[in-house]
Coordinates of C-alpha atoms (C1' of nucleotides) in Angstrom, one line a residue:
Chain E
M17 CA 24.8 -43.0 123.1
T18 CA 23.0 -44.0 120.0
I19 CA 19.4 -43.1 119.1
K20 CA 17.2 -45.8 117.8
K21 CA 15.8 -45.4 114.3
E22 CA 12.2 -45.4 115.5
D23 CA 13.1 -42.6 117.9
K24 CA 14.7 -40.6 115.0
I25 CA 11.5 -40.9 112.9
R26 CA 9.5 -39.4 115.7
L27 CA 12.0 -36.8 116.9
I28 CA 12.6 -35.5 113.3
Y29 CA 8.8 -35.0 113.1
T30 CA 8.9 -33.0 116.3
K31 CA 11.9 -31.0 115.1
L32 CA 10.2 -30.2 111.8
Y33 CA 6.9 -29.3 113.4
N34 CA 8.8 -27.0 115.8
L35 CA 10.6 -25.4 112.9
Y36 CA 7.7 -24.8 110.6
G37 CA 4.4 -25.3 112.5
P38 CA 1.2 -26.8 111.2
Q39 CA 1.1 -26.8 107.4
G40 CA -2.6 -26.7 106.7
W41 CA -2.6 -29.3 104.0
W42 CA -4.0 -30.2 101.5
P43 CA -4.3 -26.6 100.1
L44 CA -7.7 -25.9 98.6
L45 CA -8.9 -23.3 96.1
G46 CA -10.6 -20.4 97.9
V47 CA -11.9 -17.0 96.8
D48 CA -9.2 -14.4 97.0
V49 CA -10.9 -11.6 99.0
S50 CA -8.4 -9.1 97.6
N51 CA -9.7 -9.7 94.1
E52 CA -13.2 -11.1 93.7
N53 CA -12.5 -12.5 90.2
S54 CA -9.5 -14.5 91.1
V55 CA -8.9 -17.6 93.1
K56 CA -5.9 -18.7 95.1
M57 CA -4.9 -21.7 97.1
V58 CA -5.6 -21.5 100.8
H59 CA -3.9 -23.5 103.5
H60 CA -5.9 -24.3 106.6
P61 CA -3.6 -24.9 109.5
L62 CA -5.0 -27.1 112.4
N63 CA -8.2 -27.8 110.5
Y64 CA -8.1 -31.6 109.8
D65 CA -11.8 -31.9 109.0
L66 CA -11.4 -30.7 105.4
P67 CA -12.4 -31.6 102.8
Y68 CA -16.0 -31.0 103.7
T69 CA -17.8 -31.5 100.3
R70 CA -17.8 -33.9 97.4
N71 CA -16.2 -31.2 95.2
E72 CA -13.5 -30.4 97.7
T73 CA -12.6 -34.1 97.9
Y74 CA -12.6 -34.1 94.1
E75 CA -10.4 -31.0 93.9
I76 CA -7.7 -32.7 96.0
I77 CA -7.8 -35.8 93.7
L78 CA -7.3 -33.5 90.7
G79 CA -4.4 -31.8 92.5
T80 CA -2.7 -35.1 93.1
I81 CA -2.7 -35.9 89.4
L82 CA -1.9 -32.4 88.2
T83 CA 1.2 -32.0 90.5
Q84 CA 2.8 -35.3 89.4
N85 CA 6.4 -34.4 88.6
T86 CA 5.3 -30.8 88.3
A87 CA 5.7 -27.8 90.5
W88 CA 2.7 -27.1 92.7
T89 CA 2.5 -23.5 91.4
S90 CA 1.9 -25.0 87.9
A91 CA -0.8 -27.3 89.2
E92 CA -2.4 -24.4 90.9
I93 CA -2.8 -22.5 87.6
A94 CA -4.4 -25.6 86.0
L95 CA -6.8 -25.9 89.0
G96 CA -7.6 -22.2 88.7
N97 CA -8.4 -22.7 85.0
L98 CA -10.7 -25.6 85.8
K99 CA -12.4 -23.6 88.5
A100 CA -13.1 -20.9 86.0
L101 CA -14.7 -23.5 83.8
N102 CA -16.8 -24.6 86.7
A103 CA -15.1 -28.0 86.4
I104 CA -14.0 -28.7 89.9
N105 CA -16.9 -31.1 89.8
P106 CA -16.7 -34.6 88.3
E107 CA -19.7 -34.5 86.1
N108 CA -19.0 -31.0 84.8
L109 CA -15.4 -31.9 84.1
L110 CA -16.4 -34.9 82.0
D111 CA -18.8 -32.6 80.1
L112 CA -16.1 -30.3 79.0
D113 CA -15.0 -30.1 75.4
S114 CA -11.8 -32.3 75.2
E115 CA -9.6 -29.6 73.7
I116 CA -10.8 -26.9 76.2
F117 CA -10.1 -29.3 79.0
K118 CA -6.6 -30.0 77.7
Q119 CA -5.8 -26.3 77.3
A120 CA -7.0 -25.7 80.9
I121 CA -4.5 -28.2 82.3
R122 CA -1.7 -27.3 79.9
P123 CA 0.2 -25.2 82.5
A124 CA 0.7 -28.4 84.6
G125 CA 2.5 -30.2 81.8
F126 CA 2.1 -33.7 80.5
L127 CA -1.3 -32.7 79.2
N128 CA -1.9 -35.7 77.0
Q129 CA -1.2 -38.1 79.8
K130 CA -2.8 -36.2 82.5
S131 CA -6.0 -35.6 80.5
V132 CA -6.4 -39.3 80.2
Y133 CA -5.5 -39.9 83.9
I134 CA -7.9 -37.3 85.1
K135 CA -10.9 -38.5 83.1
G136 CA -10.2 -42.1 84.3
V137 CA -9.9 -41.1 87.9
T138 CA -13.0 -38.9 87.6
K139 CA -15.1 -41.8 86.4
Y140 CA -13.8 -43.9 89.2
Y141 CA -14.6 -41.2 91.7
I142 CA -18.2 -41.0 90.4
E143 CA -18.5 -44.8 90.6
L144 CA -17.4 -44.7 94.3
D145 CA -20.6 -42.9 95.0
G146 CA -19.4 -41.7 98.4
K147 CA -17.6 -44.9 99.4
I148 CA -13.9 -44.8 100.5
P149 CA -11.6 -46.5 98.1
T150 CA -9.1 -49.2 99.0
R151 CA -5.5 -48.6 98.2
K152 CA -5.5 -51.6 96.0
E153 CA -8.4 -50.4 94.0
L154 CA -6.9 -46.9 93.6
L155 CA -3.7 -48.4 92.2
E156 CA -5.7 -50.1 89.4
V157 CA -6.7 -46.7 88.1
R158 CA -4.4 -45.6 85.3
G159 CA -2.2 -42.7 86.4
V160 CA -2.5 -43.5 90.1
G161 CA 0.7 -44.9 91.5
D162 CA 1.9 -45.4 95.0
E163 CA 2.4 -41.8 96.0
T164 CA -0.8 -40.6 94.3
A165 CA -2.8 -43.3 95.9
D166 CA -1.5 -42.5 99.3
S167 CA -2.0 -38.7 98.8
I168 CA -5.6 -39.3 97.7
L169 CA -6.3 -41.6 100.7
L170 CA -4.6 -39.4 103.2
Y171 CA -5.7 -35.9 102.1
A172 CA -8.9 -36.5 100.1
F173 CA -10.3 -39.4 102.2
K174 CA -8.6 -38.8 105.6
Q175 CA -7.3 -42.3 105.8
P176 CA -4.0 -42.8 107.7
E177 CA -1.7 -43.7 104.9
F178 CA 1.8 -42.3 105.0
V179 CA 2.9 -40.6 101.8
V180 CA 6.4 -41.0 100.4
D181 CA 7.7 -38.7 97.7
T182 CA 11.0 -37.8 96.1
Y183 CA 11.7 -35.3 98.9
T184 CA 11.2 -38.0 101.5
K185 CA 13.8 -40.2 99.8
R186 CA 16.2 -37.3 99.4
I187 CA 16.0 -36.1 103.0
F188 CA 16.0 -39.5 104.8
S189 CA 18.7 -41.1 102.6
N190 CA 20.8 -38.0 103.2
I191 CA 20.3 -38.4 106.9
G192 CA 21.1 -42.1 106.6
L193 CA 17.8 -43.5 107.8
I194 CA 17.0 -45.1 104.5
D195 CA 18.9 -46.5 101.5
C196 CA 18.5 -44.4 98.3
N197 CA 17.3 -47.5 96.4
D198 CA 14.8 -48.7 99.0
N199 CA 11.5 -49.2 97.3
Y200 CA 8.4 -47.2 98.0
I201 CA 6.7 -49.8 100.3
K202 CA 9.8 -50.3 102.4
I203 CA 10.1 -46.6 103.1
K204 CA 6.4 -46.2 103.7
N205 CA 6.5 -49.1 106.2
L206 CA 9.5 -47.6 108.0
F207 CA 7.4 -44.5 108.8
E208 CA 4.2 -46.3 109.5
T209 CA 5.8 -48.8 111.9
H210 CA 7.6 -46.1 113.9
L211 CA 4.7 -43.7 114.1
S212 CA 1.3 -44.3 115.6
S213 CA -1.3 -44.6 112.9
D214 CA -2.4 -41.0 113.3
L215 CA -4.1 -39.1 110.6
I216 CA -2.8 -35.7 111.9
I217 CA 0.8 -36.8 112.2
Y218 CA 0.8 -38.4 108.7
N219 CA -0.8 -35.3 107.3
E220 CA 1.6 -32.9 108.9
Y221 CA 4.7 -35.0 108.5
H222 CA 4.5 -35.3 104.7
A223 CA 3.7 -31.6 104.4
L224 CA 6.6 -30.7 106.6
I225 CA 8.9 -32.9 104.6
V226 CA 7.9 -31.1 101.4
N227 CA 8.3 -27.7 103.0
H228 CA 11.7 -28.6 104.4
A229 CA 12.9 -30.1 101.2
K230 CA 12.0 -27.1 99.2
K231 CA 14.4 -25.1 101.4
Y232 CA 17.3 -27.6 101.5
Y233 CA 16.8 -30.3 98.9
S234 CA 15.7 -28.6 95.7
R235 CA 19.1 -28.2 94.1
K236 CA 22.3 -30.2 94.1
P237 CA 24.2 -30.7 96.2
Y238 CA 21.3 -31.8 98.4
G239 CA 21.1 -31.1 102.1
V240 CA 23.6 -28.2 102.4
N241 CA 23.0 -26.6 105.8
D242 CA 20.1 -28.9 106.5
P243 CA 19.5 -28.3 110.2
L244 CA 18.5 -32.0 110.6
L245 CA 22.1 -33.0 109.9
T246 CA 23.4 -31.2 113.0
F247 CA 20.3 -32.4 114.7
K248 CA 21.8 -35.7 115.8
K249 CA 24.2 -33.9 118.2
K250 CA 21.7 -31.5 119.5
L251 CA 19.1 -34.2 120.0
I252 CA 20.7 -35.7 123.0
N253 CA 20.7 -32.4 124.9
E254 CA 17.5 -31.1 123.6
Y255 CA 15.5 -34.2 124.4
K256 CA 17.7 -35.4 127.3
L257 CA 18.3 -38.8 125.8
Chain T
dA11 C1' 20.7 -21.8 79.1
dG12 C1' 19.9 -25.4 81.9
dC13 C1' 18.0 -27.6 85.8
dC14 C1' 14.2 -28.6 88.4
dA15 C1' 9.2 -29.7 89.6
dG16 C1' 4.8 -32.7 95.7
dG17 C1' 5.3 -39.4 89.3
dC18 C1' 3.5 -42.8 86.3
dT19 C1' 3.4 -46.1 82.5
dA20 C1' 5.5 -49.1 79.3
dC21 C1' 9.0 -51.7 78.2
dC22 C1' 13.5 -53.6 78.8
dG23 C1' 17.0 -57.1 80.8
Chain U
dC21 C1' 11.8 -58.3 90.3
dG22 C1' 14.8 -53.5 89.4
dG23 C1' 16.1 -49.8 86.1
dT24 C1' 14.9 -46.1 82.8
dA25 C1' 13.0 -43.3 78.6
dG26 C1' 9.4 -40.5 77.6
dC27 C1' 6.0 -37.4 78.9
dA28 C1' 5.1 -31.0 78.6
dT29 C1' 5.2 -26.8 80.6
dG30 C1' 6.7 -22.9 83.6
dG31 C1' 9.9 -20.8 87.1
dC32 C1' 14.1 -19.3 88.4

DNA sequence: AGCCAGGCTACCG
DNA sequence: CGGTAGCATGGC
């Protein structure tokens, strides 16, 4: 018995959700109650209403740029530095001295590029004036590519856009559901056509993929002991297909 | 030490 | 179109 591709997309979601539970994305800066002077990132499982405020939305946008090709722990440090400068606010960030700003984001790497990207996306965010951007508009902002646009739309603006990243390509090409040289839009469409257009599922699925890939796909050879690989056999019994 | 990190742009053929 | 060098820093 063969399982259809669309079934696999849905069943792998269920499998990952059962393995790891709700992920509470996008993580936001919160006050660390154990140390009043420090901040840390907080996940918020099962709360899909965040971000609540203009600055929280902006913080997610900053995070999407800062984490480009960069470990999230490094992006966190940069965000913490900006928080200490009271710059998780678009107008305040633009008012920062240019060198102070660069030093704040230094831990996230690519500081020359990212400082330009962040200032550009910040001006764009101010111009939006509360409106929700289109994907096409976002892609015209320098520094915003496919993944960043989708991350911003999904996590900052709560729009149902599936996010594809390196980990998604690694896992699903290893499983055999995509070709490793499929382009971004093709992979995005695969997920979006086989899932209902559901904000919660898109939110959790991408977060679960990242969590899963950090365990099994961070170092070559990729996918060693990935439970999803033995999943095909178990699937038939588990879901009585 | 060397590889990897929640990509993107610019430029090449 | 698809392919890839360069971008910077920190963690393990």
